[in-house]
Short mmCIF file of C-alpha atoms in Angstrom, two decimals:
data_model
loop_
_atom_site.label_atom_id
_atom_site.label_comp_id
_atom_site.label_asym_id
_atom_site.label_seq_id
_atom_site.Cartn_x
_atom_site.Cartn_y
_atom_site.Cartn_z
CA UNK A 11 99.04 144.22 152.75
CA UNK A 12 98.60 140.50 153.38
CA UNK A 13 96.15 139.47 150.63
CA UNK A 14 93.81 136.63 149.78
CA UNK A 15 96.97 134.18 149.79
CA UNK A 16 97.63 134.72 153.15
CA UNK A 17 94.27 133.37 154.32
CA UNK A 18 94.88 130.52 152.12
CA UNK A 19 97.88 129.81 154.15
CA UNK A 20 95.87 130.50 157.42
CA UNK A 21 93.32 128.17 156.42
CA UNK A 22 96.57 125.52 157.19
CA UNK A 23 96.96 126.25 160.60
CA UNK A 24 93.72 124.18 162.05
CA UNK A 25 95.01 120.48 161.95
CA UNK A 26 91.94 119.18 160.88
CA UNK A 27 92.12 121.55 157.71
CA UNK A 28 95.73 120.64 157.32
CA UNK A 29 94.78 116.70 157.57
CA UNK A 30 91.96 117.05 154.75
CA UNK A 31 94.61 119.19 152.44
CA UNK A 32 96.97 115.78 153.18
CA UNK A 33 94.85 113.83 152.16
CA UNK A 34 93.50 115.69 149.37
CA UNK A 35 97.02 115.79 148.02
CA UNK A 36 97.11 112.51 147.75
CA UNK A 37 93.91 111.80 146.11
CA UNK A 38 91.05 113.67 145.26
CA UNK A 39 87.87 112.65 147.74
CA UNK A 40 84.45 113.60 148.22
CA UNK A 41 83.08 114.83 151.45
CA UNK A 42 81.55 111.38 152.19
CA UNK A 43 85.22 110.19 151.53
CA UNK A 44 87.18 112.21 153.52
CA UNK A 45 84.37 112.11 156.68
CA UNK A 46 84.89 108.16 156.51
CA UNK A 47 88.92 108.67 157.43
CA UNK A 48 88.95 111.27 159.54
CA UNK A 49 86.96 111.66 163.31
CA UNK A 50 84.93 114.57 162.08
CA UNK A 51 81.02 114.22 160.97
CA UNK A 52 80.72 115.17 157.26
CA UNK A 53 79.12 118.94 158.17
CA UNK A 54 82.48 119.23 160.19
CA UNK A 55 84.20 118.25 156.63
CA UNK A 56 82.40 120.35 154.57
CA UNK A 57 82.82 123.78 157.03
CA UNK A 58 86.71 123.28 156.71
CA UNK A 59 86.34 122.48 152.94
CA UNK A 60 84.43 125.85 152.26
CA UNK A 61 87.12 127.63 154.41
CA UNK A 62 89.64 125.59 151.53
CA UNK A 63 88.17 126.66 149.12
CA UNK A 64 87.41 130.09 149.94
CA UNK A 65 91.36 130.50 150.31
CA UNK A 66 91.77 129.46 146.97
CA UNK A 67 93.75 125.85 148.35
CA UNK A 68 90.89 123.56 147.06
CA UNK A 69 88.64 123.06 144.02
CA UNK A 70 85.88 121.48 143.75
CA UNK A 71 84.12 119.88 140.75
CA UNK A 72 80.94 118.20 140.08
CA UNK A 73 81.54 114.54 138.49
CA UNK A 74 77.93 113.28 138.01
CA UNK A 75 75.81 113.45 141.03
CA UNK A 76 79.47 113.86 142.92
CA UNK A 77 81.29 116.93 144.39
CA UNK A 78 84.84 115.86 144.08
CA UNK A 79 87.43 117.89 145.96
CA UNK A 80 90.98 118.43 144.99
CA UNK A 81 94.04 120.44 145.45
CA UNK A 82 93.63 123.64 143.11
CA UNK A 83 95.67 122.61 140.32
CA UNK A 84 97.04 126.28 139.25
CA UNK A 85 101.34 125.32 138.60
CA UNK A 86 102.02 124.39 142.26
CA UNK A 87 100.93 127.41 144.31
CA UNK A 88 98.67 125.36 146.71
CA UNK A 89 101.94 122.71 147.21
CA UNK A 90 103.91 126.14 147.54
CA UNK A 91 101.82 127.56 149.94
CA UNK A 92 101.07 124.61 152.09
CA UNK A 93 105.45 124.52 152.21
CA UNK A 94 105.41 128.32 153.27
CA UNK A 95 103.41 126.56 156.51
CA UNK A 96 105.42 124.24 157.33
CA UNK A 97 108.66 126.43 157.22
CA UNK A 98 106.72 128.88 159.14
CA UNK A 99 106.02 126.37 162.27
CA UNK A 100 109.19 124.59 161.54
CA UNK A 101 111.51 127.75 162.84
CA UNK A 102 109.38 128.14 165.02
CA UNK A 103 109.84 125.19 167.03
CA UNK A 104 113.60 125.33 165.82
CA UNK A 105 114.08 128.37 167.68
CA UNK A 106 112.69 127.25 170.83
CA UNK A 107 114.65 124.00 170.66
CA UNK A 108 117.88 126.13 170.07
CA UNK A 109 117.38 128.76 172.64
CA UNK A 110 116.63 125.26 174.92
CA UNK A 111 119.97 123.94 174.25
CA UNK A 112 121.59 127.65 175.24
CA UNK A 113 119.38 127.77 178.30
CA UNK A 114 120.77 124.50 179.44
CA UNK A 115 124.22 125.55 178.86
CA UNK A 116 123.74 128.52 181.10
CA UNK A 117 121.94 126.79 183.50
CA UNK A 118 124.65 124.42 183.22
CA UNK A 119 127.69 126.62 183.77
CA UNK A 120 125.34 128.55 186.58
CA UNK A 121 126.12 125.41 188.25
CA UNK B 3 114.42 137.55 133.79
CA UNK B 4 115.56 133.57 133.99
CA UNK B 5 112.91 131.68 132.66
CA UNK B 6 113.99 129.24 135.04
CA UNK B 7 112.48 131.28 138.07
CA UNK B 8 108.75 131.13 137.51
CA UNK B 9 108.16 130.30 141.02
CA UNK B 10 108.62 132.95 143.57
CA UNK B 11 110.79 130.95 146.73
CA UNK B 12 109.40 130.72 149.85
CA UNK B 13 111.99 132.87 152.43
CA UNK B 14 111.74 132.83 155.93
CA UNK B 15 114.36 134.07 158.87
CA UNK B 16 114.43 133.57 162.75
CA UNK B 17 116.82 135.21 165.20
CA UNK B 18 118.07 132.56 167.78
CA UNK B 19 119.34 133.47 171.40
CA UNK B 20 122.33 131.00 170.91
CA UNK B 21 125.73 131.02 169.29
CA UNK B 22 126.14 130.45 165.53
CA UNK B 23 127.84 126.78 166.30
CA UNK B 24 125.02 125.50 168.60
CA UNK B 25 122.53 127.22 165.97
CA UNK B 26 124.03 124.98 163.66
CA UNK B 27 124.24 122.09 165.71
CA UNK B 28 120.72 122.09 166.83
CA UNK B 29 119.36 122.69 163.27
CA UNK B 30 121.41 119.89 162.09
CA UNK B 31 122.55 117.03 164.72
CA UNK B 32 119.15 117.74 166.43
CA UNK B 33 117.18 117.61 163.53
CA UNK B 34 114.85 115.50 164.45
CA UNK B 35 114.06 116.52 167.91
CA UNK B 36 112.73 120.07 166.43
CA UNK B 37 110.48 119.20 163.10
CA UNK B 38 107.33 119.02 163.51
CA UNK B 39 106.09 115.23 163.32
CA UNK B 40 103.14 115.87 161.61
CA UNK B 41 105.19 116.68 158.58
CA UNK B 42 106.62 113.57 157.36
CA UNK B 43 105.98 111.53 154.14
CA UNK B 44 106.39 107.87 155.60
CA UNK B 45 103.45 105.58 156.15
CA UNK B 46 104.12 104.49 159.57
CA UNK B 47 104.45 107.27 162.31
CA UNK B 48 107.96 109.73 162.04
CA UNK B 49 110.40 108.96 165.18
CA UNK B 50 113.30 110.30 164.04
CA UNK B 51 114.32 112.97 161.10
CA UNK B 52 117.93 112.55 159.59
CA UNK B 53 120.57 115.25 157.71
CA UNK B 54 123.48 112.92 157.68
CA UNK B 55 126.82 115.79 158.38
CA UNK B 56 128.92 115.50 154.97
CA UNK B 57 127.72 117.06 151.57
CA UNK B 58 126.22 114.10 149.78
CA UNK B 59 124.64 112.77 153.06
CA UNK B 60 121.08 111.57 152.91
CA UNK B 61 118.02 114.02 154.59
CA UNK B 62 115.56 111.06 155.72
CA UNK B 63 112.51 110.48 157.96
CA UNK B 64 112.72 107.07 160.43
CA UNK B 65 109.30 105.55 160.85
CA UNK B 66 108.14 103.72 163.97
CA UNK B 67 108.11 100.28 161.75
CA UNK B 68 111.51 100.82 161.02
CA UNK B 69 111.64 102.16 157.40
CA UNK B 70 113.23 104.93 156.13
CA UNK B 71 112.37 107.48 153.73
CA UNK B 72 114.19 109.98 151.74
CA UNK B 73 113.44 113.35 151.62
CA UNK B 74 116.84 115.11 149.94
CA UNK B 75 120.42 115.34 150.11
CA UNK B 76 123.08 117.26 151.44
CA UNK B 77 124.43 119.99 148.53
CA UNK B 78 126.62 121.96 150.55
CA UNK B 79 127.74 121.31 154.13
CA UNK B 80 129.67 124.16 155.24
CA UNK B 81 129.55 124.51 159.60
CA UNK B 82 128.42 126.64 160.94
CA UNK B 83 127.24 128.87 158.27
CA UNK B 84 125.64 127.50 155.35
CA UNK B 85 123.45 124.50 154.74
CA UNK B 86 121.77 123.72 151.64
CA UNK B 87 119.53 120.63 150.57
CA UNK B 88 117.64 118.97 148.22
CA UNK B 89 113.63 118.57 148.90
CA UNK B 90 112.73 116.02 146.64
CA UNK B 91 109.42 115.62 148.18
CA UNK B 92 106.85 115.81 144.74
CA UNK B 93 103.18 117.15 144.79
CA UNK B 94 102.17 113.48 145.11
CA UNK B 95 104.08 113.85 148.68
CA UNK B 96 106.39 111.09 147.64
CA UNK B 97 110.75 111.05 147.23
CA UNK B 98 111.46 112.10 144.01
CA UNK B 99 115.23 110.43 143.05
CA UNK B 100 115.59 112.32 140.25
CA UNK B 101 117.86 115.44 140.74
CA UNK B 102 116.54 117.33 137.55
CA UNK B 103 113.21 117.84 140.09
CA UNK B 104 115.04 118.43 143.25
CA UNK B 105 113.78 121.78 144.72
CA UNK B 106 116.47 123.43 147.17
CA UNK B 107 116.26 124.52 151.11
CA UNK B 108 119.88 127.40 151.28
CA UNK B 109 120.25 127.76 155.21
CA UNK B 110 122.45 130.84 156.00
CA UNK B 111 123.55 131.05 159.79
CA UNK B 112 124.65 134.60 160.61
CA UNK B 113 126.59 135.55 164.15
CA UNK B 114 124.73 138.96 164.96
CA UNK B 115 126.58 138.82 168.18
CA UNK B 116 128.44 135.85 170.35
CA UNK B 117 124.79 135.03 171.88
CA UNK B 118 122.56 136.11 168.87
CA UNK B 119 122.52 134.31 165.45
CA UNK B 120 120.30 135.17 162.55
CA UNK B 121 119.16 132.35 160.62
CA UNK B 122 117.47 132.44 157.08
CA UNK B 123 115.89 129.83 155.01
CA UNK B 124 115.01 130.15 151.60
CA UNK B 125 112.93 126.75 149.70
CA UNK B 126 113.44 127.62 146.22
CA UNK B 127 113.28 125.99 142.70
CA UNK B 128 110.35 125.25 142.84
CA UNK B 129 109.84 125.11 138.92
CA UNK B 130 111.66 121.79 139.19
CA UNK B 131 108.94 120.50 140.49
CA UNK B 132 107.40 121.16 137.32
CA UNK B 133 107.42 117.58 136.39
CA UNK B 134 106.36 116.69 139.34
CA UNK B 135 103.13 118.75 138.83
CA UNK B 136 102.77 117.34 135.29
CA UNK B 137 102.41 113.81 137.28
CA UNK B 138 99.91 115.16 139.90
CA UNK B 139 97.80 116.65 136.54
CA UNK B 140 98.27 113.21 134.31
CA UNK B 141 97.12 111.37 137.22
CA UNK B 142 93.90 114.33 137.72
CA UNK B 143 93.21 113.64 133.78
CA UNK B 144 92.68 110.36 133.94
CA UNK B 145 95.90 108.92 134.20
CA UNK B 146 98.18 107.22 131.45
CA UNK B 147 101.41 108.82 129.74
CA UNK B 148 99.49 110.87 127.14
CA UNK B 149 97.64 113.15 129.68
CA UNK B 150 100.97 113.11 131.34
CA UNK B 151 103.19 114.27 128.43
CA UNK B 152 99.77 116.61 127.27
CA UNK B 153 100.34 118.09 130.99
CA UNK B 154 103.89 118.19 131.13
CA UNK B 155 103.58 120.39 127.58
CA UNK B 156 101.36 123.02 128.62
CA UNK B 157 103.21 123.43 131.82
CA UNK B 158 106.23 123.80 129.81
CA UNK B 159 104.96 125.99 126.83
CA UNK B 160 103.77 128.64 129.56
CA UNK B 161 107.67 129.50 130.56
#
């Protein structure tokens, strides 16, 4: 039965989630942070952040008066997972551009 | 047991209502016209994804400024039925040259019929990227080559 993990993954398949992860991944950011880049209001940010965090993608850690967000730094299972996602779309759209290029054939020799 | 294979790979299969040489062709030539854009490494905007057709070709993103970035290279090049390349894409979602931390993508295209083909993907090696993570937790610690080389240890001591 599809666990925990597979919610984490889940969690990947809003865009604004995925665009917070990205940016996570390349640099750790408070909520203030991240709400400043992205066109979300910061209790937008911190709704997809629990939903992160809660799939075990995300940390967070208290650096003085700070919450600092990160990728969860267990080995690479949150890089891992977030590359499960994007194989999972990716054949996805490369099937329907392959069965595209068969339909046009047919259509094609139809004609 | 390998001690190499501490990461489990990611596998994943779709069957295609096409032949096993436009399968190929469409994963390949057409490379570009199928990934989704919102994966790319590049700065700028992705236009155009590469896998140049010889083993030893490049696998690279075009940007809409006109650079190019590198994502991997062509291992094995074998038409239509197996494909394998390098991601060299690190946690800090940035080319890695170096091959020692080049995870693999093994594309197998299987004829189930003239009109169906099966096609499986399997993104392994992940333990290459090892080093990679030992950057992403140097730079978390502070930064600096002892928190690297402190990261890189405990990473390797758990294998």
């Amino acid at each position: 039965m599809e666990t925990d993990g597979y919610a984490g993954l889940g969690s990947l398949g809003d865009p604004r989630r995925r665009a917070i992860f990205e940016l996570l991944a390349r640099r750790p950011s408070s909520v203030g942070e991240l709400a400043a880049v992205l066109p979300i209001s910061r209790p937008a940010v911190s709704q997809h952040l629990k939903v992160l965090l809660d799939g075990g993608l995300v940390v967070c850690e208290v650096e003085g008066t700070r919450h600092v967000y990160r990728l969860n730094p267990e080995g690479v299972d949150a890089l891992r997972a977030y590359l499960d996602r994007i194989w999972d779309d990716a054949l996805r759209t490369f099937q329907k551009a392959a069965e595209r290029g068969h339909d046009q054939s047919w259509t094609g020799a139809k004609v | 047991m390998s001690s190499q294979a501490t990461i489990p790979a990611i596998q994943g299969s779709v069957t295609i209502n096409s032949s096993i040489d436009d399968a190929f062709r469409v994963f390949t030539e057409s490379f570009g016209s199928w990934w989704p854009a919102a994966y790319h490494i590049g700065k700028s905007d992705m236009v155009d994804a590469v896998i140049e057709p010889r083993q030893g070709g490049r696998w690279y993103e075009k940007g809409q400024d006109g650079t190019e970035c590198d994502w991997g290279r062509v291992l094995l090049w074998e038409p239509p039925n197996h494909l394998v390349i390098t991601w060299q894409i690190n946690g800090m979602w940035q080319f890695d040259p170096d091959p020692e931390h080049a995870s693999e993508v093994d594309i197998q295209f299987t004829a189930e019929g003239p009109e169906v083909t099966r096609v499986d993907v399997e993104h392994r090696h992940f333990e290459r990227l090892v080093a990679a993570q030992g950057v992403h937790e140097g730079l978390r610690n502070g930064g600096g080559w002892k928190a690297l080389l402190d990261a890189y240890s405990a990473l390797a001591n758990k294998e």
